Short mmCIF file of C-alpha atoms and ligand atoms in Angstrom, two decimals:
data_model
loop_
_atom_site.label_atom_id
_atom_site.label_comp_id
_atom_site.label_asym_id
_atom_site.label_seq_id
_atom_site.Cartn_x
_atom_site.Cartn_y
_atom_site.Cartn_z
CA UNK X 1 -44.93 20.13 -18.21
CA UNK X 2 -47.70 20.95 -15.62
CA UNK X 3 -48.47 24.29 -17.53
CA UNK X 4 -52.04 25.56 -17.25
CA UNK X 5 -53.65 26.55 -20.20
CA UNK X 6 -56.80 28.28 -21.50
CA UNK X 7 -59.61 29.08 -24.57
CA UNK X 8 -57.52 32.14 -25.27
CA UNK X 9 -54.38 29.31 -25.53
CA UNK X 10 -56.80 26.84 -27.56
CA UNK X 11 -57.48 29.70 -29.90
CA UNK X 12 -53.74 30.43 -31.09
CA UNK X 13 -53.05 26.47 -30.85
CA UNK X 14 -50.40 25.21 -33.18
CA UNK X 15 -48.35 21.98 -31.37
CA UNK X 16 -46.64 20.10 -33.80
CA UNK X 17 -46.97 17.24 -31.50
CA UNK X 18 -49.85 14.73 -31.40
CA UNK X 19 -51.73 16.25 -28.62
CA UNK X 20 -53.79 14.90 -25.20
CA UNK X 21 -55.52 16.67 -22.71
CA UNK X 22 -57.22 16.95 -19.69
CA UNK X 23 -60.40 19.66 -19.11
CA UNK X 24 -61.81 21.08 -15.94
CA UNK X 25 -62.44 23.68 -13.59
CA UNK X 26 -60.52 23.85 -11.12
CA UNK X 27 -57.88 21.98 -12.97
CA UNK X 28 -54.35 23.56 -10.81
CA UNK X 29 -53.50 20.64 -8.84
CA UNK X 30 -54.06 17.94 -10.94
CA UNK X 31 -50.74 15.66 -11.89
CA UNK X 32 -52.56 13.98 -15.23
CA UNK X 33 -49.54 15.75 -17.15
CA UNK X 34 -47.12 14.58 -15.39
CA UNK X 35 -48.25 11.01 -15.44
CA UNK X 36 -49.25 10.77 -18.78
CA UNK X 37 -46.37 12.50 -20.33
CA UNK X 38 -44.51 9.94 -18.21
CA UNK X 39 -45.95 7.25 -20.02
CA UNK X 40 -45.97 8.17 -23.47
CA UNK X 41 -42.22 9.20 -23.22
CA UNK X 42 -41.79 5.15 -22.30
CA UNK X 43 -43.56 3.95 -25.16
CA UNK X 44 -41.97 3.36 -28.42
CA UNK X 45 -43.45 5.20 -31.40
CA UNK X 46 -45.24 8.24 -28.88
CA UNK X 47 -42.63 9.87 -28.02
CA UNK X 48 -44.13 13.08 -29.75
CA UNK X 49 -47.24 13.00 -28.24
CA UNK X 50 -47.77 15.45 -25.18
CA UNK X 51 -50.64 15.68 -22.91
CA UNK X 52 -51.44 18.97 -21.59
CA UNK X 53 -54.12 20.36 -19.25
CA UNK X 54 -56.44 23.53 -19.41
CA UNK X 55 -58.58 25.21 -16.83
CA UNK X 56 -61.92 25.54 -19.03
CA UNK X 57 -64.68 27.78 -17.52
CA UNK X 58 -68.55 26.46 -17.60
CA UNK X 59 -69.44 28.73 -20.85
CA UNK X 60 -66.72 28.03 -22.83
CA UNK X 61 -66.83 24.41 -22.92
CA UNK X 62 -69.14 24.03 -26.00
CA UNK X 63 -66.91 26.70 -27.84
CA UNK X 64 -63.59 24.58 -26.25
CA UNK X 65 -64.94 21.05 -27.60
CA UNK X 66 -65.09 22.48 -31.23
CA UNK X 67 -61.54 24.06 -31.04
CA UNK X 68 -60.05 20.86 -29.25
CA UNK X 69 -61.44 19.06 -32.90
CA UNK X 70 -60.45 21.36 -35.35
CA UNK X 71 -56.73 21.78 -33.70
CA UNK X 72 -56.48 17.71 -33.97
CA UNK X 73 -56.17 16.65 -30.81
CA UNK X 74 -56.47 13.08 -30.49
CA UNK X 75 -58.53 12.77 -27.14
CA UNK X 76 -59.36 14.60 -23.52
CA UNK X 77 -59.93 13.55 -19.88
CA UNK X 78 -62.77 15.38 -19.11
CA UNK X 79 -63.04 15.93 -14.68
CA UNK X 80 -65.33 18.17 -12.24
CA UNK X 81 -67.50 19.63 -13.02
CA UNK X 82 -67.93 18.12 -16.79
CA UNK X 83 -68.46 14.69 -16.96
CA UNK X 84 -72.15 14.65 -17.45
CA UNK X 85 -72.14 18.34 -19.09
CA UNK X 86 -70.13 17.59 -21.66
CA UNK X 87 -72.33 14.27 -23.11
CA UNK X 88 -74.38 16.57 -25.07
CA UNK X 89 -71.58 17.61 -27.13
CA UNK X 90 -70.41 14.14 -28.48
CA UNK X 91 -70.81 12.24 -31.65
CA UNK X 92 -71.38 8.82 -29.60
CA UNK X 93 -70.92 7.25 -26.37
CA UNK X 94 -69.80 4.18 -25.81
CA UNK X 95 -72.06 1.29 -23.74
CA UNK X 96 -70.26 1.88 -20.47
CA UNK X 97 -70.51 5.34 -20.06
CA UNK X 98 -74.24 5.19 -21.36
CA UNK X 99 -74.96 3.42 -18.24
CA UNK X 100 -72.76 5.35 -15.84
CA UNK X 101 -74.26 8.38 -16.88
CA UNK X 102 -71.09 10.23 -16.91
CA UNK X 103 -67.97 10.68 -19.08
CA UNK X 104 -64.72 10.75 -18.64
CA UNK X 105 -62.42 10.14 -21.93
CA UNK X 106 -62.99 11.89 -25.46
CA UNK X 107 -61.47 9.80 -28.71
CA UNK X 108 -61.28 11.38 -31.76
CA UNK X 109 -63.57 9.72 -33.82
CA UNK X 110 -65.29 10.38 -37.46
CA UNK X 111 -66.44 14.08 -37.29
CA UNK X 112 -66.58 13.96 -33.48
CA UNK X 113 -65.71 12.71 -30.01
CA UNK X 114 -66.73 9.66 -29.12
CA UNK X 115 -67.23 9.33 -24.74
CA UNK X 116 -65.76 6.87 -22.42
CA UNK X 117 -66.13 6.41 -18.84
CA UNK X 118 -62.98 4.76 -17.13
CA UNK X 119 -63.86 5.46 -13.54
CA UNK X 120 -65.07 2.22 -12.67
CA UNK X 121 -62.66 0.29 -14.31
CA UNK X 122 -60.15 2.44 -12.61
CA UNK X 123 -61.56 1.59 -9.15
CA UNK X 124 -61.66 -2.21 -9.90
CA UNK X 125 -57.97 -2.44 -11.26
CA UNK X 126 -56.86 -0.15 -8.37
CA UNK X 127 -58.72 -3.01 -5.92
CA UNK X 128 -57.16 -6.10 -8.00
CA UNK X 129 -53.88 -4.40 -7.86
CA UNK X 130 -53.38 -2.97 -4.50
CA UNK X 131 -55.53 -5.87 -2.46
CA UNK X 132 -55.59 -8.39 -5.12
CA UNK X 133 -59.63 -8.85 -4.77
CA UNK X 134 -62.37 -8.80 -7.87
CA UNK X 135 -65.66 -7.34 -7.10
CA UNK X 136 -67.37 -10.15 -8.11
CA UNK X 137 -68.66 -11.63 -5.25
CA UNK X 138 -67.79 -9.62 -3.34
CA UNK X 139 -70.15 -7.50 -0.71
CA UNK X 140 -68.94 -3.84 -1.13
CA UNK X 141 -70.31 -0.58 1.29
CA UNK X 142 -70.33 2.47 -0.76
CA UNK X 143 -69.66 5.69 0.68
CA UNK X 144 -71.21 8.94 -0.85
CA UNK X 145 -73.85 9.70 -3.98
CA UNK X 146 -71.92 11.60 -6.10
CA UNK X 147 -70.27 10.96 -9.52
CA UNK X 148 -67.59 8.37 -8.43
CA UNK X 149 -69.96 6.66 -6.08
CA UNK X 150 -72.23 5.80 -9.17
CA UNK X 151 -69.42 4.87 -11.15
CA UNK X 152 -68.34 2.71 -8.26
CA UNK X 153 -71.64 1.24 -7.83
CA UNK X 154 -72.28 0.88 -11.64
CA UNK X 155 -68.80 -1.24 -11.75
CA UNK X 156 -69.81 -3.45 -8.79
CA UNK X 157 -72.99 -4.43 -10.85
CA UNK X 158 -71.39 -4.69 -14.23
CA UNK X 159 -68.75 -7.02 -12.08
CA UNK X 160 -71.24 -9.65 -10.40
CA UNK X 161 -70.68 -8.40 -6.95
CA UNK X 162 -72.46 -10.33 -4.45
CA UNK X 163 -74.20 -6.85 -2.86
CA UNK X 164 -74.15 -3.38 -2.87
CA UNK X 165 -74.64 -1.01 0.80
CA UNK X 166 -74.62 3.11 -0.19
CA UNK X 167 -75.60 5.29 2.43
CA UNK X 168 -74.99 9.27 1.90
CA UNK X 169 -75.43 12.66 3.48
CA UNK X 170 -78.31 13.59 1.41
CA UNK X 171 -81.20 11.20 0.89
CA UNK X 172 -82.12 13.15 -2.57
CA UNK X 173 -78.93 12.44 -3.89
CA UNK X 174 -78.90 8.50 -3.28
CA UNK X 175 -82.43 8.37 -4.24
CA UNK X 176 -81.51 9.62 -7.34
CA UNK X 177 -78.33 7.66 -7.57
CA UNK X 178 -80.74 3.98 -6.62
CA UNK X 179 -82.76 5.26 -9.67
CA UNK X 180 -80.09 5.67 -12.06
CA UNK X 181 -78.52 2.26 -10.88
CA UNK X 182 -82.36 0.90 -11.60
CA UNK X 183 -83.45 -2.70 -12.88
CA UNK X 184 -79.28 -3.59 -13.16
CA UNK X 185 -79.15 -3.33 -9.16
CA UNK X 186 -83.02 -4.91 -8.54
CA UNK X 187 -81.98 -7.40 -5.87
CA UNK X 188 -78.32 -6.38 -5.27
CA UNK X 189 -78.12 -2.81 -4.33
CA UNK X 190 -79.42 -2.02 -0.64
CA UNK X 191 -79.34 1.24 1.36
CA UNK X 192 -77.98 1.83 5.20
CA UNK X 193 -78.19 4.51 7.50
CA UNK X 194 -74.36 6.03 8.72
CA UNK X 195 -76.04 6.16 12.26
CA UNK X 196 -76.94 2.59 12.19
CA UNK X 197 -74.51 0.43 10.41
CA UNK X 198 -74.95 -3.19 12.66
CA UNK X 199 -77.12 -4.05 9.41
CA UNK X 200 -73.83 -4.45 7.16
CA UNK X 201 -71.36 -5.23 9.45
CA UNK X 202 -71.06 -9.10 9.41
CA UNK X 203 -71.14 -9.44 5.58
CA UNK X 204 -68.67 -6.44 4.39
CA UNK X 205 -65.78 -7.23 2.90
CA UNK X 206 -64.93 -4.25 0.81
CA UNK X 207 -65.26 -0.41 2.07
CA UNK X 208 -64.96 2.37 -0.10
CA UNK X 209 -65.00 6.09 0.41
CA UNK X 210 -66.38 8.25 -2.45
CA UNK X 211 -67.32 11.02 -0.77
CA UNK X 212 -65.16 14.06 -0.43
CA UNK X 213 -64.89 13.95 3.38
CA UNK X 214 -61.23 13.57 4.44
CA UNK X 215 -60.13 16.07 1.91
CA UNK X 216 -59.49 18.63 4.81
CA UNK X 217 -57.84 18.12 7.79
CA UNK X 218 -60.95 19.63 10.14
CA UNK X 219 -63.42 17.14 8.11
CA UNK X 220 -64.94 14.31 10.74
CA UNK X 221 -64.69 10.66 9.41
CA UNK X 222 -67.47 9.43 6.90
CA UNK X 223 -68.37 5.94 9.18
CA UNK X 224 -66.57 5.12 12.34
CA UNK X 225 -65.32 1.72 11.33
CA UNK X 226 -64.92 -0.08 14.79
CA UNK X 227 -67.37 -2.55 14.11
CA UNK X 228 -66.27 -3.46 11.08
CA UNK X 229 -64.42 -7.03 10.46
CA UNK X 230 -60.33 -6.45 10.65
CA UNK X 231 -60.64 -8.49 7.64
CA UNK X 232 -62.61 -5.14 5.69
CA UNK X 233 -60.55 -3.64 3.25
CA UNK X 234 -60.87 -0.14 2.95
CA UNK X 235 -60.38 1.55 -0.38
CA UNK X 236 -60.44 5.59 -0.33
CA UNK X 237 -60.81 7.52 -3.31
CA UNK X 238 -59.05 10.79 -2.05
CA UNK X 239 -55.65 10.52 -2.78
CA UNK X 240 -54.58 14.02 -1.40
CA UNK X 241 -53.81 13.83 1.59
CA UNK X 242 -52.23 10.60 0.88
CA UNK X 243 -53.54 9.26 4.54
CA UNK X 244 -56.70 10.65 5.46
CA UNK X 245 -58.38 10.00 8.42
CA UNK X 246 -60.56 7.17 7.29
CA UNK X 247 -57.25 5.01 6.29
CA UNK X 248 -55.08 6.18 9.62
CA UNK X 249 -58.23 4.72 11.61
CA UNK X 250 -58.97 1.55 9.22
CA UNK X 251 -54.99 0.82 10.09
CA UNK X 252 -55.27 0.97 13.65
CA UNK X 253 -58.08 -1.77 13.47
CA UNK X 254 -55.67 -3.78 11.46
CA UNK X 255 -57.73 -3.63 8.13
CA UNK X 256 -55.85 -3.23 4.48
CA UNK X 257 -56.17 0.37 2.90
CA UNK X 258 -55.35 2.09 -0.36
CA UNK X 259 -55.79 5.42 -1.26
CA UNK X 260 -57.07 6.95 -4.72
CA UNK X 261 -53.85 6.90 -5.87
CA UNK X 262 -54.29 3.22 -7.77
CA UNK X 263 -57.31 4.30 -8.97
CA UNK X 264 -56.28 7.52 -10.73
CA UNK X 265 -53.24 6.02 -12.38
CA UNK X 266 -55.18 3.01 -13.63
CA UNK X 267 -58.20 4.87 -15.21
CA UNK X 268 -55.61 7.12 -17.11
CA UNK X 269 -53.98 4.44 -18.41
CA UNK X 270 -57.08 2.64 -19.41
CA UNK X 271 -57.50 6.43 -21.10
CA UNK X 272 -54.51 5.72 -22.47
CA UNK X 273 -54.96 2.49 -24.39
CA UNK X 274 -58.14 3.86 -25.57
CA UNK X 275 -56.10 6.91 -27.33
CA UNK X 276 -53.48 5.07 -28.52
CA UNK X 277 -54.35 1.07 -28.70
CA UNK X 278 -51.38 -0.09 -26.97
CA UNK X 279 -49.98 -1.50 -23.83
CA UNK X 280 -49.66 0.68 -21.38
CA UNK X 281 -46.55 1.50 -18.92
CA UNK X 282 -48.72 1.13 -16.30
CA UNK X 283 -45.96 0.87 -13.33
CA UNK X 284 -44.21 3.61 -14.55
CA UNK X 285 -47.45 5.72 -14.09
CA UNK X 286 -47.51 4.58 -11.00
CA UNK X 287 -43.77 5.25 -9.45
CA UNK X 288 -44.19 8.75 -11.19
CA UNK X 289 -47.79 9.81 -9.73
CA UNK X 290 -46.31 8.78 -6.35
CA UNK X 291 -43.30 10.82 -6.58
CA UNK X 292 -44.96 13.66 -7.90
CA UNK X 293 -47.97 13.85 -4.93
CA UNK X 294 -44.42 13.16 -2.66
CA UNK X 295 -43.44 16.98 -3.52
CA UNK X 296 -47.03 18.18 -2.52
P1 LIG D 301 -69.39 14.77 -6.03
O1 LIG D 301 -70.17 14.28 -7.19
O2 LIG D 301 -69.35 16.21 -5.71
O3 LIG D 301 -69.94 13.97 -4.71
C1 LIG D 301 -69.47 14.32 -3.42
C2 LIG D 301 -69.97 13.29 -2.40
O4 LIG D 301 -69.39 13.62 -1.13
C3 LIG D 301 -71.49 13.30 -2.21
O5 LIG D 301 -71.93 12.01 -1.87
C4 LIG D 301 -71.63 14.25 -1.01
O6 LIG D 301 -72.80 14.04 -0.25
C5 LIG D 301 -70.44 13.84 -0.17
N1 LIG D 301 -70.06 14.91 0.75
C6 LIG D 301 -69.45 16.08 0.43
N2 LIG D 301 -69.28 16.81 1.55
C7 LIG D 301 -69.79 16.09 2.58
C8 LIG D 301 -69.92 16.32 3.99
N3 LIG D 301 -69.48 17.45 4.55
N4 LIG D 301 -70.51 15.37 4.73
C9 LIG D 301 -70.95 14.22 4.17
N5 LIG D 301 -70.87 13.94 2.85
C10 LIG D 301 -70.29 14.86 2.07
O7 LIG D 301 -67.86 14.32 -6.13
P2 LIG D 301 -67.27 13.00 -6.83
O8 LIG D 301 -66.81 13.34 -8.20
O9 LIG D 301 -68.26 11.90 -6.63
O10 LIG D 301 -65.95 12.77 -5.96
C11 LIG D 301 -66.03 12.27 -4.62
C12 LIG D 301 -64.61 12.03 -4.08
O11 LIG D 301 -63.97 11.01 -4.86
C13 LIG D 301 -63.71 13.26 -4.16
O12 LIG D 301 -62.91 13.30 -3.03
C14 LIG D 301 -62.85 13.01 -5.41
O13 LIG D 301 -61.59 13.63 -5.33
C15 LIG D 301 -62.71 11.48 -5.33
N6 LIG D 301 -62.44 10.87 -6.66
C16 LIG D 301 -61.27 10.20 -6.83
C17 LIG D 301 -60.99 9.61 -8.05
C18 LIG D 301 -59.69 8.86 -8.22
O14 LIG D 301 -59.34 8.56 -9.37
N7 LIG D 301 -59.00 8.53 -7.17
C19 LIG D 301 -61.91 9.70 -9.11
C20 LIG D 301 -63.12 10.39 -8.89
C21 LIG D 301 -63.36 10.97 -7.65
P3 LIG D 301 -74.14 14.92 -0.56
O15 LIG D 301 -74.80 14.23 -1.72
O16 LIG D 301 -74.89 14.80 0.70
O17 LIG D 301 -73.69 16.31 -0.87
#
């Protein structure tokens, strides 16, 4: 079930099934398959659709795109590194993505893909589900400039929140991040520095990590949160290792944390329902992506 596969695999394709899948590079330790297949084996009338994933490399992906089309599959994840890359390949792109700049679901659709971006909606049902909060409202310090940061950002806008705070390593990055958020975050969207954070402190009520520090055990913490309300809940996107740094320390300070566990399992089902158009098992996606990053 958690098979890699390849062009060469693409080329000699010939599933009966109706078939899923998820594209990237690296692609090993992701546990879409297992989640997904999960889920489609619960839902009446899908049990003979499979979702599979394949390690694509950057020149292939144009070539990969046509071949995923012609062999009928019925829609893709796309991840790292081609979620902007692959926007030049598509037949349309939905509103949502448009904005977020980056795409992260392929539907089959007249001659084409059409792109969908489920990232944000992902981190705003993991946040209702795990701390039951809405963004809107709410005053939420972003972590990082990267691709789930603006998808994180973009959702906080799209939601109403109250404010934005993003501060990152590199000040290119966010500047080009504060651009691509533009007139939508005029008023909202603010900027901090990580060595002085007593300008966010007393309003903060939601934290999230998108950056990739906390990934390995040697990396140092991406804010020191001892300032920070007890009442802050702290959302990080990293999911592997389950408890990074970040949530061991927003624990000790008796704050609420959740990992990117939530969020991965509820933009795949959001995925999902856009593949298939029908309610999702989304607590059985859930239980299984938990006992599968157990085993890890
Ligand atoms: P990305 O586009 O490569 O961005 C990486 C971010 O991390 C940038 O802001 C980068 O800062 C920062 N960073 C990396 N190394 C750093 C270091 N040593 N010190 C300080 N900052 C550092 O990656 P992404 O796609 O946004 O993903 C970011 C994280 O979110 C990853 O851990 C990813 O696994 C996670 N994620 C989780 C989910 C989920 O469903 N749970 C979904 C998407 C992403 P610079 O700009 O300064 O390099």
């Amino acid at each position: 079930m958690n098979s890699i596969y390849t062009l060469k695999n693409l080329y000699d394709w010939d599933e009966e099934s109706k078939c899923l899948g998820l594209i990237g590079d690296p692609i090993k330790h992701s546990i879409s398959p297992q989640i997904h297949n999960a889920a489609l084996a619960a839902m009446p009338g899908f049990k003979h659709w499979r979702y599979y994933k394949f390690e694509i490399k950057p020149e292939e992906l144009g070539e990969a795109l046509k071949l995923f089309y012609s062999k009928r599959f019925m829609g893709l994840n796309i991840t790292i590194p081609y979620k902007v890359e692959v926007m030049k390949y598509l037949g349309s792109i939905d509103q949502v993505a448009r904005k977020m700049g980056a795409v992260n679901t392929l539907k089959r659709d007249g001659k084409l893909f059409k792109g969908y971006n489920t990232d944000g909606y992902g981190m705003e049902a993991a946040l209702v589900r795990d701390f039951n909060m809405t963004l809107q409202e709410s005053v939420v310090v972003i972590l990082g400039a990267g691709g789930a940061a603006k998808a994180a950002a973009m959702q906080c806008l799209l939601a109403d929140c109250k404010a934005i705070w993003i501060a990152n390593r590199s000040q290119e990055r966010l500047s080009a991040l504060l651009k691509a958020l533009g007139t939508m975050g005029r008023g909202k969207v603010n900027v901090f520095d990580l060595n002085n954070i007593e300008s966010i402190l007393t309003e903060a009520n939601i934290l999230i990590n998108a950056t990739s520090l906390g990934m390995k055990q040697e990396d140092p913490l991406p804010i020191d949160l001892k300032k920070f309300k007890p009442s802050t809940l702290v959302m990080d996107m990293i999911y592997n290792p389950s408890e990074t740094r970040l949530l061991v320390q927003a624990k000790e300070y008796g704050m609420k944390t959740t990992n990117g566990v939530s969020m991965l399992v509820e933009q795949g089902a959001k995925s999902l329902e856009i593949w298939t158009g029908h309610v999702i098992p989304v607590s059985t996606m859930h239980q299984v992506a938990r006992e599968v990053l157990c085993q890890f």
